[in-house]
Structures are given as structure tokens and as C-alpha cells.
Short mmCIF file of C-alpha atoms in Angstrom, two decimals:
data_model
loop_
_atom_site.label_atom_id
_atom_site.label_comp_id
_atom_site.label_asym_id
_atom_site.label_seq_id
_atom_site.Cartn_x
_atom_site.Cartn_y
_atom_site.Cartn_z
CA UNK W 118 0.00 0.00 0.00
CA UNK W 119 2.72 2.10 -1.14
CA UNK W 120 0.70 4.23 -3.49
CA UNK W 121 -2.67 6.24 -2.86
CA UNK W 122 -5.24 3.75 -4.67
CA UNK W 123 -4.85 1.23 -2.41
CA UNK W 124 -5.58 2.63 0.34
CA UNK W 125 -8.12 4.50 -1.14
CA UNK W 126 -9.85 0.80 -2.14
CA UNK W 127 -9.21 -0.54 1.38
CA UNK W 128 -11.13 2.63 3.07
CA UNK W 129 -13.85 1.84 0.66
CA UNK W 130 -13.83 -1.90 1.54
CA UNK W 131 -13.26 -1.23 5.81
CA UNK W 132 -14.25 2.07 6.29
CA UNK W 133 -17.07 2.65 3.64
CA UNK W 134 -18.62 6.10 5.74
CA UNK W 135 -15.39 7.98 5.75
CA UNK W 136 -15.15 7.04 1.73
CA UNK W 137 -18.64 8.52 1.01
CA UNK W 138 -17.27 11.86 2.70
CA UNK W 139 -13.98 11.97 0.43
CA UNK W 140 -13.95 15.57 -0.56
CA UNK W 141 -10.36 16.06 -1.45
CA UNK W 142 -7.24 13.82 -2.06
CA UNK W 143 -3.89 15.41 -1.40
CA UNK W 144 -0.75 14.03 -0.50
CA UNK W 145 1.00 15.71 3.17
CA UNK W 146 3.10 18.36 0.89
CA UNK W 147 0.13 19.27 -1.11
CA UNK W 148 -1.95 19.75 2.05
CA UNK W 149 0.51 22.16 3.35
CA UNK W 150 0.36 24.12 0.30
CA UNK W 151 -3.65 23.93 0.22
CA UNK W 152 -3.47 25.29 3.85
CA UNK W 153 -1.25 28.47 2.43
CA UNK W 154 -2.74 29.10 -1.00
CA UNK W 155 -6.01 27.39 -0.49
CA UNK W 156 -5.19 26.18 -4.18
CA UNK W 157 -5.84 22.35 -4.07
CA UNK W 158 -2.84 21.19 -5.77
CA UNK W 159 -0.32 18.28 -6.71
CA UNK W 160 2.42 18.03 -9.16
CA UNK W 161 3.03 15.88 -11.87
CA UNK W 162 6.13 13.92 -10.02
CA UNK W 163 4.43 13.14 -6.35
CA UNK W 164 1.20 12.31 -9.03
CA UNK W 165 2.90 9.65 -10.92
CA UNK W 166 2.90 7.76 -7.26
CA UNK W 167 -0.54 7.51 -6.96
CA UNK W 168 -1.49 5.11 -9.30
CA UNK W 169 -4.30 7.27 -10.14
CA UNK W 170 -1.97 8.94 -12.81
CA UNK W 171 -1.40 8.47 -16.36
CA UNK W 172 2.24 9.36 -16.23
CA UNK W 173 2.65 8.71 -20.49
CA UNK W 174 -0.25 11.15 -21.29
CA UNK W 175 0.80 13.46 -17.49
CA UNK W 176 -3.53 13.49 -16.85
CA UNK W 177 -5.51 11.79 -14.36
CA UNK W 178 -6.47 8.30 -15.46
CA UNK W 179 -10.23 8.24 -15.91
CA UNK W 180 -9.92 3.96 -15.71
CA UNK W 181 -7.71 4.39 -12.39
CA UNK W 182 -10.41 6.81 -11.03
CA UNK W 183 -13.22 4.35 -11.77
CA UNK W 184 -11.87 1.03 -10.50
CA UNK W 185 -11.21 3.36 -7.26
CA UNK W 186 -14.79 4.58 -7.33
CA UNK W 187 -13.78 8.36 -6.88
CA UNK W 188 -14.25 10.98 -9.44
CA UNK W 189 -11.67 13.41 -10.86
CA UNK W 190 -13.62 16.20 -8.81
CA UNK W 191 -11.79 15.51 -5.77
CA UNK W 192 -8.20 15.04 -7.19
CA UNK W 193 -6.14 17.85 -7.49
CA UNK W 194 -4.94 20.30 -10.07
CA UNK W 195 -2.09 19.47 -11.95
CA UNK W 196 1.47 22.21 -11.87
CA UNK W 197 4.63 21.31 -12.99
CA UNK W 198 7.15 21.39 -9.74
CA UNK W 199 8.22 25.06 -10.63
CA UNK W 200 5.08 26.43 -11.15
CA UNK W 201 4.00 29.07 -8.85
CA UNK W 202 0.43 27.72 -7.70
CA UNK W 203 -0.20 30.67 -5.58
CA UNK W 204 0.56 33.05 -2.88
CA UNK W 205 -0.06 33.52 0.80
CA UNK W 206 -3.53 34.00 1.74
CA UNK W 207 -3.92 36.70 3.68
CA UNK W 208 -4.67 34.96 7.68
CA UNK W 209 -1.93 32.80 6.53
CA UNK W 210 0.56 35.43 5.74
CA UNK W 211 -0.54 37.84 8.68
CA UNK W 212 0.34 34.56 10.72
CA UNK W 213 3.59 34.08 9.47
CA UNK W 214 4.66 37.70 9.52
CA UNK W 215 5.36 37.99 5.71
CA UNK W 216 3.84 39.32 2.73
CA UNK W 217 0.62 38.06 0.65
CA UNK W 218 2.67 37.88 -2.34
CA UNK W 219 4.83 35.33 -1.34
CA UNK W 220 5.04 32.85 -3.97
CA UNK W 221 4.43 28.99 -3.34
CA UNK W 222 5.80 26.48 -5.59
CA UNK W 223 3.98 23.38 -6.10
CA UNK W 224 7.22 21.41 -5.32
CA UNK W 225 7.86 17.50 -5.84
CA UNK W 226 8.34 13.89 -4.51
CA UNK W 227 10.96 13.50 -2.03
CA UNK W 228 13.15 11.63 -4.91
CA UNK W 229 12.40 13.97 -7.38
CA UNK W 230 13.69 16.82 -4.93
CA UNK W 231 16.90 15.00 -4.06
CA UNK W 232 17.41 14.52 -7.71
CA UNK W 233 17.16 18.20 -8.73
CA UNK W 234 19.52 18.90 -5.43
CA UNK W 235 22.04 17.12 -7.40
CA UNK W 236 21.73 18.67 -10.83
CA UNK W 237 19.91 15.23 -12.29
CA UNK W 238 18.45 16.86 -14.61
CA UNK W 239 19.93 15.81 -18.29
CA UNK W 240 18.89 12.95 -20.15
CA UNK W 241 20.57 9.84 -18.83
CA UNK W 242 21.77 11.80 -16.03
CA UNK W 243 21.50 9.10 -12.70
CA UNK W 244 21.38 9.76 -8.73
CA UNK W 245 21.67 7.41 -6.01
CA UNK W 246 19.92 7.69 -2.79
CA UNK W 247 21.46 5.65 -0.36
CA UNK W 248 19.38 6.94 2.76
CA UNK W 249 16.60 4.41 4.86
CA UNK W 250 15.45 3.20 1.27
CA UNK W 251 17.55 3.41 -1.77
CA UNK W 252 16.70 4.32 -5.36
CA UNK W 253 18.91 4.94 -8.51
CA UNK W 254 17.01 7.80 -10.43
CA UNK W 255 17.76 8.17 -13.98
CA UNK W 256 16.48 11.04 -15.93
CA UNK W 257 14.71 10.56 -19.41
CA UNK W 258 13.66 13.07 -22.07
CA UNK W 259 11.43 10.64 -23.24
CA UNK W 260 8.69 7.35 -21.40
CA UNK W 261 9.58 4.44 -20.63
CA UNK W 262 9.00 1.30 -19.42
CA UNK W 263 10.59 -1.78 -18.79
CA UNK W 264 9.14 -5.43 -19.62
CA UNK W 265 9.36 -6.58 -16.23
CA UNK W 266 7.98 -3.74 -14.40
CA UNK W 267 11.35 -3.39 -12.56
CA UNK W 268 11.69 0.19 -12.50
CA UNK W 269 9.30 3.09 -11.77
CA UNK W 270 8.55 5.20 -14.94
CA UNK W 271 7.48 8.52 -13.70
CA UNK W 272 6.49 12.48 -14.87
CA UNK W 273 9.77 14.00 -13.32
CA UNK W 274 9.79 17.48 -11.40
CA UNK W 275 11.83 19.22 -14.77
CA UNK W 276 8.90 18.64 -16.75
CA UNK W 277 10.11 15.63 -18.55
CA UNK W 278 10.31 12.10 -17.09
CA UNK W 279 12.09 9.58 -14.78
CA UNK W 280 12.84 6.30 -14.14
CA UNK W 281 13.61 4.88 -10.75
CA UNK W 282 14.41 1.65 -8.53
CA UNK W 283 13.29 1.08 -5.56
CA UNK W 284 14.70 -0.92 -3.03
CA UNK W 285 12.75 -1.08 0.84
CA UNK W 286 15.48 -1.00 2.71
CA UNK W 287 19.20 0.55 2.76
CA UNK W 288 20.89 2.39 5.26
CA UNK W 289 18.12 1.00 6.79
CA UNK W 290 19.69 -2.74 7.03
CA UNK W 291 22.91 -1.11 8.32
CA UNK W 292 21.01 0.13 11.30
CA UNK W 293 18.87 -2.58 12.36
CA UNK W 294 22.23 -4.73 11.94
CA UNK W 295 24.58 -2.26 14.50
CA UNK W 296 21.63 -1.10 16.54
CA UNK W 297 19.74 -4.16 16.97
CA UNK W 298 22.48 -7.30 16.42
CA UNK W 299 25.45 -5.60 17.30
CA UNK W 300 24.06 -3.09 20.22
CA UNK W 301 26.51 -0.47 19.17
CA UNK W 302 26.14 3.03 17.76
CA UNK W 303 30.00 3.68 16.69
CA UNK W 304 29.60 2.93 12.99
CA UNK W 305 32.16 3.74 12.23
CA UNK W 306 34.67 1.89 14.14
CA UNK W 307 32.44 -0.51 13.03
CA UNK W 308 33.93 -0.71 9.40
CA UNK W 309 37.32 0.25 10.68
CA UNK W 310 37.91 -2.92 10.59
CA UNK W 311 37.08 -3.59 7.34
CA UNK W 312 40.15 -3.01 5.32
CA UNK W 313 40.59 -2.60 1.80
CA UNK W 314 42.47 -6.21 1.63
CA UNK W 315 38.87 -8.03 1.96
CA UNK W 316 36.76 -5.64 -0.46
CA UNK W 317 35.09 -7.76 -3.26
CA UNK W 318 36.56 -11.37 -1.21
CA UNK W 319 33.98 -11.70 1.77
CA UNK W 320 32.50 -15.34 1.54
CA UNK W 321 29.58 -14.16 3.50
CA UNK W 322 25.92 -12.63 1.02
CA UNK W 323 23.21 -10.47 2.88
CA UNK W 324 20.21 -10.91 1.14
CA UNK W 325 18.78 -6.45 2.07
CA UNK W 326 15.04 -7.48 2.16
CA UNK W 327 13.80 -6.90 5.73
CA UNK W 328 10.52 -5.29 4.46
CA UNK W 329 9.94 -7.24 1.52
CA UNK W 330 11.41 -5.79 -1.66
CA UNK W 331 10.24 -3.64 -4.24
CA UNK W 332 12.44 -3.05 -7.31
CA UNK W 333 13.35 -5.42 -8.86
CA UNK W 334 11.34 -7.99 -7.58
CA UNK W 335 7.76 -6.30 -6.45
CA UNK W 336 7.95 -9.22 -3.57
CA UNK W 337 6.25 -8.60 -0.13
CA UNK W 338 7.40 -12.06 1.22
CA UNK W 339 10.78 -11.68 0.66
CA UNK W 340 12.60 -11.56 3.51
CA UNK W 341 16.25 -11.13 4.53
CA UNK W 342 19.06 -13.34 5.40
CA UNK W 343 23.12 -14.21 5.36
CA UNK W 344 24.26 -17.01 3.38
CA UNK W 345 27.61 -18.42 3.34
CA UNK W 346 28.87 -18.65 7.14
CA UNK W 347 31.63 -20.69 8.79
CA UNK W 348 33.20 -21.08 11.80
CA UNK W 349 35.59 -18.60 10.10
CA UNK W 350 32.84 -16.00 9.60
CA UNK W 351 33.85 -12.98 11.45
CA UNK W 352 32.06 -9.60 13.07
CA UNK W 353 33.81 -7.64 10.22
CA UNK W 354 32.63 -10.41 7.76
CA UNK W 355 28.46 -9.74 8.05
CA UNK W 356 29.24 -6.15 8.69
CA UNK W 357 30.79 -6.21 5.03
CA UNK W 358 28.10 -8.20 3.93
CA UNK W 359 25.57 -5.71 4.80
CA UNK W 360 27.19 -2.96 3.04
CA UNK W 361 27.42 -5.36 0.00
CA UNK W 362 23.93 -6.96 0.04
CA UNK W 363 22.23 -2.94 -0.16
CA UNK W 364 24.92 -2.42 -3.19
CA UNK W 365 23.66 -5.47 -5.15
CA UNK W 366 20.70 -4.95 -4.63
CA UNK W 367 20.81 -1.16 -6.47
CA UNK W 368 22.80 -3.00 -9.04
CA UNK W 369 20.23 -5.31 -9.41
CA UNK W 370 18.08 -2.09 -10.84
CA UNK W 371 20.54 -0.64 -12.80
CA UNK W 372 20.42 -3.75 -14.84
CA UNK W 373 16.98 -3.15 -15.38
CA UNK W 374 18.02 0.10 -16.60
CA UNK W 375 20.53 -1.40 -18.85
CA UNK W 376 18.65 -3.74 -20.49
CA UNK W 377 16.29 -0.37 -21.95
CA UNK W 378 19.45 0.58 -23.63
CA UNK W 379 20.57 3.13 -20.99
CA UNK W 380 24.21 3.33 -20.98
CA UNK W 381 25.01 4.54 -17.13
CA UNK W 382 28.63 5.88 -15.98
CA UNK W 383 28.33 8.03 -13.71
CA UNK W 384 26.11 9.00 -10.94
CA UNK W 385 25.69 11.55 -8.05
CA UNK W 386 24.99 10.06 -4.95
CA UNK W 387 23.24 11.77 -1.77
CA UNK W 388 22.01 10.20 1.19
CA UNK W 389 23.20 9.41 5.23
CA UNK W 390 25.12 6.01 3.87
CA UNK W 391 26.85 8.15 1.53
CA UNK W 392 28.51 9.76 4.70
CA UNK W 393 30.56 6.16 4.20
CA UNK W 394 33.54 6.32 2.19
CA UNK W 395 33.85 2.27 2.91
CA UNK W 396 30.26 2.07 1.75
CA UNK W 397 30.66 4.50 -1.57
CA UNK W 398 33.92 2.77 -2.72
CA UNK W 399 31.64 -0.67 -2.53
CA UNK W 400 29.12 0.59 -4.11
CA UNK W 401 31.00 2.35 -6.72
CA UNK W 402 33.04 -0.35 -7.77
CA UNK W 403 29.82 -3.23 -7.75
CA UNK W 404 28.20 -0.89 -9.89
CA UNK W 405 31.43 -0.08 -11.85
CA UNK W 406 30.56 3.70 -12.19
CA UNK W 407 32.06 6.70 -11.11
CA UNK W 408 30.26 8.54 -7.85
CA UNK W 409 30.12 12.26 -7.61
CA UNK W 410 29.14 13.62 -4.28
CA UNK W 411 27.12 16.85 -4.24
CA UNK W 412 28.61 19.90 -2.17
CA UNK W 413 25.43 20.48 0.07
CA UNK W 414 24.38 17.19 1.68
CA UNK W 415 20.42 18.40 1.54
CA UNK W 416 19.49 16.94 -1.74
CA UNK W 417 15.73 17.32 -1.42
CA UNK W 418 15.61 20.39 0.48
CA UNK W 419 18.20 21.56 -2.03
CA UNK W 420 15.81 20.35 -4.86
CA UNK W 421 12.91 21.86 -3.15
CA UNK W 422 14.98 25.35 -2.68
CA UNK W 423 16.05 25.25 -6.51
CA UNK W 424 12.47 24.50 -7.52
CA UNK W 425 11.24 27.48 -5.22
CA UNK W 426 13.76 29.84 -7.00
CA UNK W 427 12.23 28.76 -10.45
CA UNK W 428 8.73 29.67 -9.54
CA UNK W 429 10.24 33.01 -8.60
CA UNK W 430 11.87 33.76 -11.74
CA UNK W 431 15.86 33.96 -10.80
CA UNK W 432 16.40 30.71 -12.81
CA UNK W 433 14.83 30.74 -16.60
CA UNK W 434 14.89 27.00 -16.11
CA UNK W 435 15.37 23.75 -13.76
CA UNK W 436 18.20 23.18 -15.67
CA UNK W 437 19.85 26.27 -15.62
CA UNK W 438 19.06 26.47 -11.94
CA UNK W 439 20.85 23.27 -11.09
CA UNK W 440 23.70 24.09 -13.93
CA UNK W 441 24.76 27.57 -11.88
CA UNK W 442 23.78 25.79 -8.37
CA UNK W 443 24.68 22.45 -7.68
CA UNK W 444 28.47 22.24 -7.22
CA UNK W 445 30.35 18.61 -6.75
CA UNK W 446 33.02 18.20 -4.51
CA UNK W 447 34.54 15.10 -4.93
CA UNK W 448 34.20 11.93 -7.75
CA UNK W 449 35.06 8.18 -6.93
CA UNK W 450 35.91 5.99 -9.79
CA UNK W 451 36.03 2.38 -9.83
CA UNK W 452 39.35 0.17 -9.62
CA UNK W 453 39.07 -2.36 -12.36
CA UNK W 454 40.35 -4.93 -10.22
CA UNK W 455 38.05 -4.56 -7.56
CA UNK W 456 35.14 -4.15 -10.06
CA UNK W 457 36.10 -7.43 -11.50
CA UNK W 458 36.36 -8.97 -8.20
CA UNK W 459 33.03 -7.52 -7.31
CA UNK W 460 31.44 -8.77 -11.21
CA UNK W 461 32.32 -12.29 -10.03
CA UNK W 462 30.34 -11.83 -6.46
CA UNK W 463 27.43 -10.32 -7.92
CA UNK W 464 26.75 -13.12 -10.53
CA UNK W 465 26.02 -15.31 -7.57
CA UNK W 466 24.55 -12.93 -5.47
CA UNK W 467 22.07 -12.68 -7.90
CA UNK W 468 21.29 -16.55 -8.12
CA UNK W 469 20.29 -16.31 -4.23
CA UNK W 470 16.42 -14.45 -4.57
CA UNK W 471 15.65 -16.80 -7.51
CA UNK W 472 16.66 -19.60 -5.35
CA UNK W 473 14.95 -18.82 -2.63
CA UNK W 474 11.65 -17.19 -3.80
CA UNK W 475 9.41 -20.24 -3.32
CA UNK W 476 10.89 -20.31 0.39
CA UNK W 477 9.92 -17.58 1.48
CA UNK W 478 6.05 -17.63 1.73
CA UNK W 479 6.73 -20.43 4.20
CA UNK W 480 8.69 -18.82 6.31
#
């Protein structure tokens, strides 16, 4: 129930009364901008999550609309994420101590956001989020899709489109492993002990699907675990194996990415795991692109910033906004070696879900 239109059907099904009293459907961004503007309002990125949207055509699906039994009435008007949808209204502004003509951009999805907060912008052009989820968002002048329904294909917040993978949980597997296996907070010393010597040799896999999994496999029963211990398995060993699993499993979208003919070499990358450099050198060399880190660590208040300084005319464009604003400050490329290394491990990792997929339910 990821998306609005399920839980719109399961109020209808368990909570029929409050459906019959829908008035307006907004998602918690929008409503903050319907309580300054009054203007009920959405944009075309944080739409394409609904499932009510017909991201080829960027309108409101009339079929989506009628399976969910709602009419287009109550959804909201459609802006593109730099599109001033109004100002302050006048209670609102007198409240805030600032001035009625204050400008309010309709704004975007968090990914979207952190994707314009690092200048994603061009076609081809790819971000990775490595915060409590991950995604890989890859930019696209044109839609979309891929045959096995890997990958989101979205309206994206420049006025074009995007396609992104998904993965449940990321940094997110890091911290239930120190927090809640190994009791400590010290991350860091943590991975200390991981030197460079084991990178792309640890015997132990880490399977990252502690909520299920979304892209690439769309699998609510899937469910974590480590494969490959022995009595020589060490601390450093499934701590490693962690850091690996999340990184194969945002490879495992890029190659849903590939096989649309996308041809992927670099990448910014934002996030709290990006904080790592352990963690960005395995993921840039078991993805075998070059990582570019973003001067201001805010990607989607960055992106929401930019987008706010397009509605007010500084920037004639997204792109030119994010071409004089977002500044990198440091680029990781891949050692062939360790890539190759890293090829090997990933050819098996990816063996493991398939293997194990039946399994699961039962568990």
C-alpha cells in the first residue's frame, strides 16, 4: 500500500462512511500548500505515485479513477514542480509575519527533490539515494518502461520524465544490523575494521530485504538473510556483507536500466550512507561507475529550494538552476580490479532471490 489507490480501495472496503465523505485527495506536501494558498494542488512527479496517474499522457487516469470509485472532482490540479500555484492568503501570511505575495511552488516527490539537489536533470543523467530506502534515479527526455515492471517510470519534477528503482530497505539494514544485532552506535569503528584487503573477497551474502522488496522484484514475502557462514565468519565479515547486500541490490536495478538501452557511468549520490567512504567505494566499484558527491548534503531540500527559485523567476529554467547551483566536490571511480572482483560476487549474489523465492512464503 505504497501508493494512494490502495488505500483509497481498502477505506472503501473497511471504512465505507469515511469514503462517502472523500472531498479532497492530497498528498502531506500538497496539504501544506492547500493550507497556504487554499489552491488544491499536486504536481506531476508526487502524481505519478498515486497510481491514479497516467504518467505517459501526465492526466488523471479516468480507468484508475473508476476502479477506485472516486471521481476526478476531488483530485487535485495538476502544476509542474516550478510552477507558482499561488501566494499567501492573507490569515496565513498575517500569521507568518510575511507578505501576501509570497510565492508557493507546487514542489515534488521526495526523490524527485533529491534529484534536482544534485543537478539530475539531463537525459541519462542518474542519482543514487542511499538513505533508509535506496533508489537509482535516472532522468529521461522521453517514457519508458521496462518489460518486467522493474523500475518506476514517472512524470519527473523538470517537466520531462524519470525512471527509478526502488529498493525497501538501505541504510536501513545497516542500522537494524549495528543497533539491533550488534548493540553499538560507533559505525564507524564498526567498518574500521574492514580493510581494503577483503573488499570484493567476503564469503559471506546479505540478502537487504527486511521489508519485503520492491524493485526489482515487487515481492512482499521476501525476507532477509546471510548465506555463506563458517566457523571462520567474522564480526567484520556480516558487517561487510551488509554494506554489499544494499549495493547489489541497487545494481540489481541498474540492470533493469541497462537492459532499456541506458548506458550509465556516472552517478551523483546523496544520502546518510553516503557519509561512508567504505560504503561509496563498494558501491561504486559493484556498480562499476564513477560517484560524484554533491557539495550540500540536503538533496531534497536543495531540490525543493532550486524548484522554489524557479517559480520566482531567478532561474529561466530547472536546468539552468541546477547548472549555476549544484556544485560537486569530490568523484570516486572504480578500480578495475576490484570491479572485477566484485562482477564475479554479484553473478552469484544474484542466483540467491531466484533460489529462494518459493521459500519464502513459508517462512
Amino acid at each position: 500500500a505504497g501508493f494512494t489507490a490502495p488505500k483509497i480501495l481498502w477505506m472503501r472496503k473497511h471504512e465505507p462512511e469515511l469514503f462517502k465523505r472523500i472531498a479532497k485527495i492530497m498528498l502531506p506536501k500538497d496539504y501544506v500548500n492547500f493550507c497556504l494558498t487554499g489552491v488544491h494542488c499536486t504536481d506531476y512527479s508526487d502524481a505519478s505515485g498515486t497510481l491514479l496517474f497516467d504518467v505517459k499522457n501526465r492526466k488523471w487516469s479516468g480507468k484508475m479513477l473508476d476502479i477506485c470509485g472516486i471521481s476526478e472532482d476531488v483530485m487535485p490540479k495538476l502544476f509542474e514542480s516550478c510552477e507558482c500555484v499561488g501566494t499567501l492568503k492573507k490569515e496565513v501570511a498575517e500569521e507568518l509575519g510575511l507578505s501576501e505575495t509570497v510565492k508557493v511552488a507546487a514542489g515534488a516527490g521526495d526523490n524527485a527533490a533529491a534529484a534536482i539537489g544534485t543537478g539530475t536533470v539531463w537525459n541519462g543523467a542518474c542519482n543514487i539515494s542511499l538513505g533508509t530506502s535506496g533508489t537509482i534515479f535516472i532522468a529521461s527526455d522521453t517514457f519508458r518502461v521496462d518489460s518486467g515492471n522493474s523500475l518506476h517510470a514517472f512524470a519527473y519534477a523538470d517537466g520531462k520524465y524519470h525512471l527509478m528503482g526502488c529498493m525497501l530497505s538501505a541504510a536501513s539494514c545497516n542500522k537494524w544490523f549495528m543497533d539491533e544485532i550488534l548493540r553499538t552506535k560507533d559505525y564507524e569503528t564498526e567498518q574500521a575494521g574492514i580493510t581494503e584487503d577483503r573488499l570484493g573477497k567476503n564469503h559471506v551474502y546479505f540478502l537487504p530485504y527486511l521489508m519485503g522488496e520492491r524493485a526489482p522484484h515487487n515481492d512482499p514475502m521476501a525476507r532477509s538473510c546471510f548465506i555463506g557462514m563458517s566457523m571462520d565468519t567474522t564480526r567484520q565479515d556480516l558487517t561487510q556483507s551488509v554494506l554489499e547486500g544494499v549495493a547489489f541490490g541497487i545494481r540489481d536495478s541498474l540492470e533493469a536500466a541497462k537492459a532499456l538501452g541506458l548506458d550509465i557511468r556516472t552517478s551523483m549520490i546523496c544520502g546518510g550512507g553516503a557519509k561512508s567512504p567504505l560504503w561509496k567505494k563498494i558501491l561504486a566499484n559493484v556498480l562499476n561507475i564513477s560517484l560524484s558527491s554533491p557539495e550540500t548534503e540536503q538533496g531534497p531540500g536543495y531540490g525543493g529550494a532550486i524548484l522554489a527559485a524557479v517559480a520566482c523567476g531567478k532561474y529561466a529554467s530547472v536546468e539552468d538552476a541546477c547548472r549555476k547551483l549544484v556544485r560537486v566536490t569530490n568523484t570516486l571511480t572504480p578500480d578495475p580490479e576490484l570491479a572485477a572482483l566484485y562482477e564475479s560476487r554479484y553473478q552469484t549474489y544474484r542466483k540467491l532471490y531466484p533460489a529462494l523465492k518459493d521459500i519464502f512464503p513459508e517462512l
